Short mmCIF file of C-alpha atoms in Angstrom, two decimals:
data_model
loop_
_atom_site.label_atom_id
_atom_site.label_comp_id
_atom_site.label_asym_id
_atom_site.label_seq_id
_atom_site.Cartn_x
_atom_site.Cartn_y
_atom_site.Cartn_z
CA MET A 556 -19.66 -19.60 4.80
CA ARG A 557 -17.85 -21.29 1.93
CA VAL A 558 -15.46 -18.71 0.49
CA VAL A 559 -12.85 -18.22 -2.20
CA PHE A 560 -10.22 -15.72 -1.07
CA ALA A 561 -8.71 -13.34 -3.65
CA GLY A 562 -5.44 -11.59 -2.84
CA THR A 563 -1.83 -11.35 -3.92
CA PRO A 564 0.76 -9.36 -1.89
CA GLN A 565 1.99 -9.69 1.67
CA VAL A 566 -0.57 -7.18 2.93
CA ALA A 567 -3.31 -9.72 2.08
CA VAL A 568 -1.72 -12.57 4.06
CA PRO A 569 -3.11 -11.60 7.52
CA SER A 570 -6.65 -11.74 6.11
CA LEU A 571 -6.13 -15.18 4.58
CA GLN A 572 -4.62 -16.44 7.83
CA ALA A 573 -7.52 -15.00 9.82
CA LEU A 574 -10.01 -16.74 7.52
CA LEU A 575 -8.15 -20.03 7.88
CA HIS A 576 -8.61 -19.76 11.65
CA SER A 577 -12.25 -18.70 11.44
CA ARG A 578 -15.40 -20.78 11.13
CA HIS A 579 -15.54 -20.08 7.39
CA GLU A 580 -14.35 -22.69 4.89
CA VAL A 581 -11.72 -21.48 2.40
CA LEU A 582 -12.41 -23.51 -0.74
CA ALA A 583 -9.60 -22.00 -2.82
CA VAL A 584 -7.42 -18.94 -3.30
CA LEU A 585 -7.41 -16.71 -6.36
CA THR A 586 -4.09 -14.88 -6.81
CA ARG A 587 -2.05 -13.27 -9.55
CA PRO A 588 0.22 -15.56 -11.62
CA ASP A 589 3.74 -16.38 -10.48
CA ALA A 590 6.09 -13.54 -11.38
CA PRO A 591 9.84 -12.80 -11.48
CA ALA A 592 11.17 -11.49 -8.15
CA GLY A 593 14.46 -10.82 -6.37
CA ARG A 594 17.89 -10.19 -7.81
CA GLY A 595 17.91 -13.41 -9.78
CA ARG A 596 14.44 -12.60 -11.20
CA SER A 597 13.39 -16.20 -10.64
CA THR A 598 9.68 -16.94 -10.87
CA ARG A 599 7.98 -16.95 -7.48
CA ARG A 600 4.54 -17.64 -6.11
CA SER A 601 2.75 -14.63 -4.64
CA PRO A 602 2.80 -14.33 -0.83
CA VAL A 603 -0.88 -15.31 -0.71
CA GLY A 604 -0.21 -18.25 -3.03
CA GLN A 605 2.62 -19.43 -0.81
CA VAL A 606 0.38 -19.47 2.28
CA ALA A 607 -2.29 -21.35 0.34
CA ASP A 608 0.25 -23.94 -0.81
CA GLU A 609 1.49 -24.43 2.75
CA SER A 610 -2.10 -24.86 3.95
CA GLY A 611 -3.04 -27.34 1.24
CA ILE A 612 -5.59 -25.02 -0.37
CA PRO A 613 -6.13 -25.08 -4.16
CA VAL A 614 -4.68 -22.03 -5.93
CA LEU A 615 -6.32 -20.44 -8.96
CA THR A 616 -4.18 -18.14 -11.11
CA ALA A 617 -4.97 -16.35 -14.36
CA ASN A 618 -3.65 -13.46 -16.39
CA ARG A 619 -7.28 -12.36 -16.70
CA PRO A 620 -9.80 -13.22 -13.97
CA ARG A 621 -12.38 -14.26 -16.56
CA GLU A 622 -10.21 -17.32 -17.28
CA VAL A 623 -11.19 -18.88 -13.93
CA GLU A 624 -14.94 -18.28 -14.32
CA GLY A 625 -15.68 -21.99 -14.86
CA GLN A 626 -13.69 -23.03 -11.80
CA LEU A 627 -15.41 -20.43 -9.64
CA ARG A 628 -18.86 -21.52 -10.80
CA GLU A 629 -17.97 -25.11 -9.97
CA LEU A 630 -16.78 -24.12 -6.48
CA ASN A 631 -19.99 -22.06 -6.00
CA PRO A 632 -18.74 -19.98 -3.02
CA ASP A 633 -21.15 -18.10 -0.77
CA ALA A 634 -18.80 -15.09 -0.77
CA CYS A 635 -15.42 -14.07 -2.14
CA PRO A 636 -13.39 -11.92 0.29
CA VAL A 637 -10.80 -9.78 -1.50
CA VAL A 638 -7.65 -8.00 -0.29
CA ALA A 639 -5.35 -6.38 -2.85
CA TYR A 640 -5.95 -8.95 -5.55
CA GLY A 641 -4.54 -6.68 -8.24
CA ALA A 642 -6.98 -7.00 -11.17
CA LEU A 643 -10.45 -5.76 -12.08
CA LEU A 644 -13.21 -8.34 -11.79
CA PRO A 645 -15.69 -8.61 -14.67
CA ALA A 646 -19.46 -8.59 -14.09
CA GLU A 647 -19.71 -12.31 -14.86
CA LEU A 648 -17.50 -13.13 -11.87
CA LEU A 649 -19.09 -10.55 -9.57
CA ALA A 650 -22.44 -12.29 -9.97
CA ILE A 651 -21.26 -15.76 -8.91
CA PRO A 652 -21.24 -15.64 -5.06
CA GLN A 653 -24.55 -15.09 -3.30
CA HIS A 654 -23.09 -12.47 -0.94
CA GLY A 655 -20.79 -10.93 -3.53
CA TRP A 656 -17.11 -10.12 -3.52
CA ILE A 657 -16.31 -8.49 -0.18
CA ASN A 658 -13.33 -6.15 -0.45
CA LEU A 659 -11.16 -4.96 2.42
CA HIS A 660 -9.95 -1.49 1.46
CA PHE A 661 -7.44 0.46 3.54
CA SER A 662 -9.22 3.79 3.82
CA LEU A 663 -12.45 5.23 5.19
CA LEU A 664 -14.46 5.15 1.99
CA PRO A 665 -15.44 7.21 0.09
CA ALA A 666 -12.08 8.79 0.92
CA TRP A 667 -9.10 7.56 -1.09
CA ARG A 668 -10.68 5.26 -3.62
CA GLY A 669 -8.01 3.56 -5.70
CA ALA A 670 -4.78 1.61 -5.59
CA ALA A 671 -2.74 3.63 -3.07
CA PRO A 672 -5.00 4.85 -0.25
CA VAL A 673 -2.43 4.67 2.54
CA GLN A 674 0.25 6.56 0.61
CA HIS A 675 -2.18 9.33 -0.31
CA ALA A 676 -3.51 9.59 3.23
CA ILE A 677 -0.03 10.15 4.65
CA ALA A 678 1.02 12.50 1.84
CA HIS A 679 -2.02 14.68 2.50
CA GLY A 680 -1.49 14.76 6.25
CA ASP A 681 -4.53 12.75 7.35
CA GLU A 682 -4.50 12.22 11.10
CA VAL A 683 -7.14 9.48 11.04
CA THR A 684 -7.60 6.68 8.53
CA GLY A 685 -8.86 3.12 8.75
CA ALA A 686 -10.28 0.27 6.72
CA THR A 687 -13.60 -0.43 5.06
CA THR A 688 -15.31 -3.61 3.88
CA PHE A 689 -17.68 -3.20 0.96
CA VAL A 690 -19.36 -5.16 -1.81
CA ILE A 691 -17.44 -4.79 -5.06
CA ASP A 692 -19.42 -3.42 -8.00
CA GLU A 693 -18.22 -2.37 -11.43
CA GLY A 694 -16.98 1.03 -10.23
CA MET A 695 -13.66 1.95 -8.61
CA ASP A 696 -14.25 1.19 -4.92
CA THR A 697 -17.79 2.56 -5.18
CA GLY A 698 -19.78 -0.39 -3.81
CA PRO A 699 -22.01 -0.35 -0.71
CA VAL A 700 -20.26 -0.40 2.66
CA LEU A 701 -20.53 -3.30 5.10
CA GLY A 702 -18.16 -2.35 7.92
CA ARG A 703 -15.40 0.02 8.90
CA MET A 704 -12.76 0.63 11.53
CA THR A 705 -10.70 3.74 12.29
CA ALA A 706 -7.04 4.14 13.17
CA ALA A 707 -4.87 7.12 14.06
CA VAL A 708 -1.94 7.87 11.77
CA GLY A 709 1.29 8.08 13.75
CA PRO A 710 3.17 11.39 13.36
CA ARG A 711 6.30 9.58 12.12
CA GLU A 712 4.62 6.56 10.54
CA THR A 713 5.55 5.48 7.02
CA SER A 714 3.06 4.06 4.57
CA GLY A 715 4.66 0.64 4.98
CA GLU A 716 4.28 0.71 8.75
CA LEU A 717 0.71 1.95 8.62
CA LEU A 718 -0.30 -0.56 5.96
CA GLU A 719 1.21 -3.41 7.96
CA ARG A 720 -0.81 -2.32 10.99
CA LEU A 721 -4.04 -1.92 9.03
CA ALA A 722 -3.55 -5.32 7.38
CA VAL A 723 -3.69 -7.01 10.79
CA THR A 724 -6.62 -5.09 12.27
CA GLY A 725 -8.40 -5.10 8.91
CA ALA A 726 -8.24 -8.90 8.83
CA ASP A 727 -10.40 -8.99 11.96
CA LEU A 728 -12.84 -6.58 10.31
CA LEU A 729 -13.08 -8.80 7.23
CA VAL A 730 -13.85 -11.92 9.27
CA ALA A 731 -16.39 -10.01 11.38
CA THR A 732 -18.05 -8.76 8.20
CA LEU A 733 -18.41 -12.31 6.86
CA ASP A 734 -19.75 -13.47 10.23
CA ALA A 735 -22.43 -10.76 10.17
CA LEU A 736 -23.37 -11.46 6.56
CA GLU A 737 -23.78 -15.13 7.33
CA SER A 738 -26.05 -14.43 10.30
CA GLY A 739 -28.14 -11.94 8.32
CA ALA A 740 -27.26 -9.14 10.76
CA LEU A 741 -25.69 -6.87 8.14
CA GLU A 742 -27.10 -4.89 5.24
CA PRO A 743 -24.89 -3.00 2.75
CA ALA A 744 -25.19 0.79 2.96
CA PRO A 745 -24.55 3.05 -0.07
CA GLN A 746 -21.45 5.22 0.14
CA PRO A 747 -22.13 8.94 0.70
CA TYR A 748 -21.68 11.30 -2.22
CA ASP A 749 -19.67 13.76 -0.13
CA GLY A 750 -16.04 13.23 0.80
CA VAL A 751 -14.95 11.36 -2.31
CA SER A 752 -11.22 11.48 -3.04
CA MET A 753 -9.08 9.40 -5.36
CA ALA A 754 -5.84 7.52 -4.65
CA PRO A 755 -4.38 6.44 -8.00
CA LYS A 756 -1.35 4.19 -8.26
CA ILE A 757 1.88 6.03 -7.47
CA THR A 758 4.66 5.86 -10.03
CA VAL A 759 8.39 6.23 -9.55
CA ASP A 760 8.19 9.67 -11.14
CA ASP A 761 5.53 10.66 -8.57
CA ALA A 762 7.97 9.76 -5.79
CA ARG A 763 10.51 12.46 -6.72
CA ILE A 764 11.01 15.01 -3.92
CA ASP A 765 10.15 18.64 -4.64
CA TRP A 766 12.46 20.67 -2.43
CA GLU A 767 10.47 23.82 -3.31
CA THR A 768 7.65 22.62 -1.04
CA PRO A 769 7.51 23.28 2.73
CA ALA A 770 9.40 21.03 5.14
CA PHE A 771 6.18 19.42 6.42
CA ALA A 772 5.22 18.47 2.86
CA VAL A 773 8.66 16.96 2.18
CA ASP A 774 8.38 14.97 5.40
CA ARG A 775 4.92 13.65 4.49
CA HIS A 776 5.99 12.87 0.94
CA VAL A 777 9.00 10.83 2.02
CA ARG A 778 7.04 8.88 4.62
CA ALA A 779 4.26 8.23 2.11
CA MET A 780 6.72 6.85 -0.44
CA THR A 781 8.50 4.59 2.10
CA PRO A 782 9.13 1.77 1.39
CA ALA A 783 7.57 1.79 -2.09
CA PRO A 784 8.18 3.17 -4.58
CA GLY A 785 10.76 5.06 -2.50
CA ALA A 786 11.22 8.84 -2.34
CA TRP A 787 14.16 10.08 -4.37
CA THR A 788 16.09 13.08 -5.56
CA THR A 789 19.23 13.52 -7.64
CA PHE A 790 22.82 14.24 -6.61
CA ARG A 791 25.49 14.97 -9.20
CA GLY A 792 23.15 13.69 -11.87
CA GLU A 793 22.42 10.32 -10.24
CA ARG A 794 19.36 9.20 -8.35
CA LEU A 795 19.53 9.19 -4.55
CA LYS A 796 16.86 7.40 -2.52
CA VAL A 797 15.81 9.27 0.62
CA LEU A 798 14.33 7.60 3.67
CA PRO A 799 12.33 9.47 6.37
CA VAL A 800 13.72 12.86 7.33
CA GLY A 801 13.80 14.94 10.50
CA THR A 802 12.87 18.58 11.01
CA THR A 803 15.12 21.49 12.01
CA ASP A 804 14.81 25.20 12.75
CA GLN A 805 17.51 26.17 10.26
CA VAL A 806 16.81 27.79 6.91
CA LEU A 807 18.55 26.98 3.62
CA PRO A 808 17.67 27.57 -0.04
CA PRO A 809 15.52 24.73 -1.45
CA GLY A 810 17.66 21.67 -2.20
CA ARG A 811 20.85 23.20 -0.79
CA MET A 812 22.87 20.83 1.40
CA ARG A 813 24.68 21.76 4.58
CA VAL A 814 26.98 18.96 5.68
CA GLN A 815 27.82 18.89 9.38
CA LYS A 816 29.91 16.43 11.33
CA ARG A 817 26.98 14.20 12.25
CA ALA A 818 24.14 15.56 10.14
CA VAL A 819 23.17 16.51 6.61
CA LEU A 820 20.60 19.28 6.23
CA VAL A 821 18.68 20.09 3.05
CA GLY A 822 16.75 23.28 2.39
CA THR A 823 13.06 23.41 1.57
CA ALA A 824 10.58 26.26 1.02
CA THR A 825 10.50 26.70 4.81
CA GLU A 826 12.86 25.13 7.36
CA ALA A 827 15.56 22.70 6.34
CA VAL A 828 15.07 18.98 6.91
CA GLU A 829 17.69 16.59 8.24
CA LEU A 830 18.37 13.53 6.14
CA GLY A 831 18.19 10.24 8.02
CA GLN A 832 19.29 7.41 5.74
CA VAL A 833 19.92 7.50 2.01
CA GLN A 834 20.73 5.00 -0.71
CA ALA A 835 22.83 5.82 -3.74
CA VAL A 836 22.54 3.82 -6.95
CA GLY A 837 24.19 0.42 -6.52
CA LYS A 838 24.88 1.02 -2.82
CA LYS A 839 23.37 -0.13 0.45
CA VAL A 840 21.22 2.07 2.66
CA MET A 841 23.46 4.17 4.90
CA ASP A 842 23.42 7.02 7.36
CA ALA A 843 23.36 10.35 5.53
CA ALA A 844 26.47 11.67 7.30
CA ALA A 845 28.43 8.57 6.27
CA TRP A 846 27.18 8.96 2.71
CA ALA A 847 28.29 12.60 2.66
CA ARG A 848 31.78 11.63 3.78
CA GLY A 849 31.90 9.04 1.03
CA VAL A 850 31.10 11.59 -1.67
CA ARG A 851 33.69 13.99 -0.26
CA ASP A 852 31.40 16.27 1.62
CA GLY A 853 28.92 17.80 -0.83
CA ASP A 854 28.49 20.83 1.42
CA GLY A 855 26.79 23.62 -0.52
CA GLU A 856 25.73 21.40 -3.42
CA VAL A 857 22.09 21.23 -4.51
CA LEU A 858 19.94 18.11 -4.51
CA GLY A 859 17.50 17.69 -7.35
CA GLY A 860 19.19 20.22 -9.57
#
């Protein structure tokens, strides 16, 4: 099929690369406009845009997708595969390709519709997740399903690690879905009404650790927020980023620190957790024990207070 690929971040790159090595013809790439990035805040092409440039594929960018309607009509693609494009598509654009806009979503729809399915799956303790391809309609991830794959969630896996894994296996699912659509072997199936859950975008405020929750919930929360937006708490009035934690059999009041020679424990509503790595404002990521020595112990102080 002749396709226009829509995607923006790194997680969409494996799908674009898989399409470039498939029998389908990538006519162009639709991605979000160049944006400031890095410490110098210099304007950079999106990861998907960079791959397209390197492959000699035309790149379409627009602040609003409707701005590229004329170009898309001229290209007249058979289908538009989508992975994390980052903007809602108006009805006028949805109607252009014969086979529709085929989205790769990183959950088992109708579970975790929305912008952050992987983070919500880990935060809620899901043991199995996966990816779904579906035809985009005007709802929020409500379109009919074309294909799906399942994947176990590792007991210590972060959202970044799981998303990276799903991006690779999901790319194969996306190509297989286009193959089946082209051959006429696939018909979209409506999503079931049962099992719907929402996964809205996670803000920095959402990432704050609540030490009054059980240890297992703190562990899930931190892994879900890693690497972005990053779980955090406060220490002596300043923000402290917390990377994945370990579990212990010790008990401390919620938020209370116990600094040992090679470990830093923090109380929760149940057992204490052991901090792994932390990052103070303006500092590099470091081992929690080294951080505690740098702040002159901190034993007995309360995080998040």
